[in-house]
């Protein structure tokens, strides 16, 4: 008697199942459900912030853009270690200062300040000192997952879930040698693990009515991993 071959699923169905499992695994870590956090729509194709995650950014403007998404949604936020914070710039980005705790200069107690705020608030923006160790980042990461908070880091952060940086930019507002800088069109790059770098164009802040919205020149965009200097100067 010859056995009949078992029926197989269509390939499309298998691929869909794998993708669904990957999405489910991404939403879980250490047995804790990782919920989506408000993310700027301009960055929807690059990254989705989630509770329990840390995200590295290279510039204050980009950090405030990410922070503002949660602030506009009504969440309390915190800013730690940013001693040169521009209040007007933060408000222009959409940060509600009435629901924002600011610790501009925690000194040597930056980790304790960040940990205390992670315990109490859903989103914390931190500018740490140089030389953060993987052990320190891991300790705060475990706290993030327990408290279902999200950490935005302006600077180097070992083991971050994603890194975002400004790969290119051009300003609007200066005409034929005169005028005032009003807004900046940037190319934001994002790297997640070993995946290829992805890019998106956006304005910081939103574009003025007269701004030219044509795509930026390819020379502004590179798929090469940025150097430390490139990340600092974005």
Coordinates of C-alpha atoms in Angstrom, one line a residue:
X1 CA 0.0 0.0 0.0
X2 CA 1.5 3.3 -1.0
X3 CA 1.1 6.2 1.4
X4 CA -0.3 9.4 0.0
X5 CA 1.8 12.5 0.5
X6 CA 0.6 14.9 3.2
X7 CA -1.1 18.0 1.9
X8 CA 1.1 21.1 2.1
X9 CA 0.1 24.7 2.8
X10 CA 0.4 27.2 0.0
X11 CA 3.7 29.1 0.2
X12 CA 1.9 32.3 0.7
X13 CA 0.1 31.1 3.8
X14 CA 3.4 29.8 5.3
X15 CA 5.1 33.2 4.7
X16 CA 2.2 35.0 6.3
X17 CA 2.4 32.7 9.4
X18 CA 6.1 33.3 9.8
X19 CA 5.6 37.1 9.5
X20 CA 2.8 37.0 12.1
X21 CA 5.0 35.0 14.5
X22 CA 7.9 37.5 14.0
X23 CA 5.6 40.4 14.8
X24 CA 4.3 38.6 17.9
X25 CA 7.8 37.8 19.1
X26 CA 8.8 41.4 18.6
X27 CA 6.0 42.5 20.8
X28 CA 7.2 40.3 23.7
X29 CA 10.4 40.4 25.7
X30 CA 11.1 38.6 29.0
X31 CA 7.5 37.5 29.0
X32 CA 6.3 41.2 29.1
X33 CA 4.0 42.5 26.5
X34 CA 5.7 45.3 24.6
X35 CA 3.1 47.9 23.6
X36 CA 3.4 50.4 20.8
X37 CA 4.2 54.0 21.8
X38 CA 3.1 57.0 19.8
X39 CA 5.7 57.5 17.0
X40 CA 5.9 60.5 14.6
X41 CA 4.0 59.6 11.4
X42 CA 7.0 61.0 9.4
X43 CA 9.1 58.0 10.8
X44 CA 6.4 55.4 10.4
X45 CA 8.4 53.6 7.7
X46 CA 11.6 53.5 9.8
X47 CA 10.7 52.7 13.4
X48 CA 7.9 51.9 15.8
X49 CA 8.6 52.9 19.4
X50 CA 7.6 50.3 22.0
X51 CA 7.5 50.0 25.7
X52 CA 10.6 48.5 27.2
X53 CA 12.8 49.7 24.4
X54 CA 15.7 52.1 24.2
X55 CA 16.3 54.2 21.0
X56 CA 19.5 56.0 20.2
X57 CA 19.4 59.4 18.3
X58 CA 22.2 61.7 17.3
X59 CA 20.5 65.2 17.6
X60 CA 18.4 67.2 19.9
X61 CA 15.9 68.0 17.2
X62 CA 15.3 64.3 16.3
X63 CA 15.0 63.4 20.0
X64 CA 12.4 66.1 20.6
X65 CA 10.5 65.0 17.6
X66 CA 10.2 61.5 19.0
X67 CA 9.4 62.8 22.5
X68 CA 6.7 65.1 21.2
X69 CA 4.7 62.3 19.7
X70 CA 3.9 60.9 23.2
X71 CA 3.6 64.4 24.7
X72 CA 0.9 65.3 22.1
X73 CA -0.9 62.1 22.9
X74 CA -1.2 63.2 26.6
X75 CA 1.6 61.3 28.2
X76 CA 3.9 62.8 30.8
X77 CA 7.5 62.8 29.7
X78 CA 11.0 63.6 31.2
X79 CA 14.2 65.1 29.9
X80 CA 17.4 64.3 31.8
X81 CA 20.9 65.7 31.2
X82 CA 20.0 68.1 28.4
X83 CA 21.5 71.3 30.0
X84 CA 21.2 73.3 26.8
X85 CA 17.5 72.5 26.1
X86 CA 15.8 75.1 23.9
X87 CA 12.4 75.7 25.5
X88 CA 11.0 77.4 22.4
X89 CA 12.3 74.6 20.2
X90 CA 10.7 72.0 22.4
X91 CA 7.4 73.7 22.3
X92 CA 7.6 74.2 18.5
X93 CA 8.2 70.5 18.1
X94 CA 5.0 69.8 20.1
X95 CA 6.4 69.0 23.6
X96 CA 3.9 70.0 26.3
X97 CA 6.1 71.5 29.0
X98 CA 3.2 71.5 31.4
X99 CA 3.6 67.7 31.5
X100 CA 7.4 67.4 31.2
X101 CA 9.8 66.9 34.1
X102 CA 13.2 68.5 33.3
X103 CA 16.4 67.6 35.1
X104 CA 19.0 69.6 33.2
X105 CA 22.2 68.7 35.1
X106 CA 22.0 65.6 37.3
X107 CA 25.8 65.4 37.4
X108 CA 27.2 62.0 38.6
X109 CA 23.6 61.0 39.6
X110 CA 22.3 60.8 36.0
X111 CA 21.6 57.1 36.2
X112 CA 19.7 57.4 39.5
X113 CA 17.7 60.3 38.1
X114 CA 16.9 58.4 34.9
X115 CA 15.9 55.2 36.8
X116 CA 13.6 57.1 39.1
X117 CA 11.8 58.8 36.2
X118 CA 11.6 55.5 34.3
X119 CA 9.7 54.1 37.3
X120 CA 7.2 57.0 37.2
X121 CA 6.8 58.2 33.6
X122 CA 6.1 56.4 30.3
X123 CA 8.8 58.2 28.1
X124 CA 12.2 59.6 29.2
X125 CA 14.7 61.4 27.1
X126 CA 18.3 61.0 28.4
X127 CA 21.6 62.6 27.3
X128 CA 24.1 60.4 29.2
X129 CA 27.8 61.1 29.7
X130 CA 30.3 59.5 27.5
X131 CA 31.5 56.0 28.2
X132 CA 28.2 54.3 29.1
X133 CA 29.0 50.6 29.7
X134 CA 26.9 47.7 28.4
X135 CA 26.2 46.6 32.0
X136 CA 24.8 50.0 32.9
X137 CA 22.6 50.1 29.8
X138 CA 21.4 46.5 30.5
X139 CA 20.5 47.4 34.1
X140 CA 18.4 50.4 33.0
X141 CA 16.9 48.3 30.1
X142 CA 15.6 45.7 32.6
X143 CA 14.0 48.5 34.5
X144 CA 12.4 49.8 31.3
X145 CA 10.8 46.4 30.7
X146 CA 9.5 46.0 34.2
X147 CA 8.0 49.5 34.2
X148 CA 6.8 49.4 30.5
X149 CA 8.6 52.7 29.9
X150 CA 10.5 53.9 26.8
X151 CA 14.0 55.5 26.7
X152 CA 15.2 57.9 24.1
X153 CA 18.9 58.5 24.3
X154 CA 20.8 61.4 22.7
X155 CA 24.2 59.8 22.4
X156 CA 25.8 56.4 22.4
X157 CA 23.8 53.6 24.1
X158 CA 24.9 49.9 24.0
X159 CA 22.3 47.4 23.0
X160 CA 19.7 49.9 21.8
X161 CA 16.8 48.6 19.8
X162 CA 17.4 51.1 16.9
X163 CA 19.7 53.9 16.1
X164 CA 18.5 57.0 14.2
X165 CA 20.6 59.8 12.8
X166 CA 20.5 62.7 10.4
X167 CA 22.2 61.6 7.3
X168 CA 21.8 64.8 5.3
X169 CA 20.0 68.2 5.5
X170 CA 19.2 71.4 3.8
X171 CA 17.8 74.6 5.2
X172 CA 14.8 76.7 4.0
X173 CA 14.5 80.5 4.3
X174 CA 17.6 81.9 2.8
X175 CA 17.0 83.4 -0.7
X176 CA 19.5 85.1 -2.9
X177 CA 21.9 85.9 -0.1
X178 CA 19.3 87.2 2.3
X179 CA 16.5 86.0 4.5
X180 CA 16.2 83.9 7.8
X181 CA 16.6 80.2 8.3
X182 CA 13.0 78.9 9.1
X183 CA 13.1 75.2 8.7
X184 CA 15.3 72.2 7.8
X185 CA 14.6 69.3 5.5
X186 CA 16.5 66.3 6.6
X187 CA 17.1 62.7 5.6
X188 CA 16.8 60.5 8.7
X189 CA 18.5 57.1 8.6
X190 CA 17.6 54.2 10.9
X191 CA 19.5 51.0 11.6
X192 CA 17.9 48.1 13.5
X193 CA 20.3 45.3 14.4
X194 CA 22.0 43.9 11.3
X195 CA 19.2 45.0 8.9
X196 CA 20.1 47.4 6.1
X197 CA 19.9 51.1 6.8
X198 CA 16.6 52.7 5.9
X199 CA 15.9 56.3 5.1
X200 CA 13.0 58.8 5.3
X201 CA 12.8 62.5 4.4
X202 CA 11.1 65.0 6.7
X203 CA 11.1 68.6 8.0
X204 CA 12.3 69.8 11.4
X205 CA 10.0 71.4 12.2
X206 CA 7.1 71.1 9.8
X207 CA 7.7 72.8 6.4
X208 CA 6.6 76.5 5.9
X209 CA 3.9 77.1 3.3
X210 CA 6.4 78.3 0.7
X211 CA 9.0 75.6 1.2
X212 CA 10.1 73.5 -1.8
X213 CA 9.1 69.9 -1.1
X214 CA 11.0 68.2 -4.0
X215 CA 13.1 65.1 -3.0
X216 CA 16.6 65.8 -1.8
X217 CA 19.6 65.0 -4.0
X218 CA 20.9 61.5 -3.7
X219 CA 24.2 62.9 -2.5
X220 CA 22.6 63.6 0.8
X221 CA 21.8 59.9 1.4
X222 CA 24.2 57.1 2.1
X223 CA 23.7 53.4 3.0
X224 CA 27.1 53.3 4.6
X225 CA 27.2 52.8 8.3
X226 CA 27.9 56.3 9.8
X227 CA 31.1 57.1 11.6
X228 CA 31.0 58.4 15.2
X229 CA 31.8 61.8 13.9
X230 CA 29.0 61.7 11.3
X231 CA 26.5 60.8 14.1
X232 CA 27.7 63.7 16.3
X233 CA 27.4 66.3 13.6
X234 CA 23.9 65.3 12.3

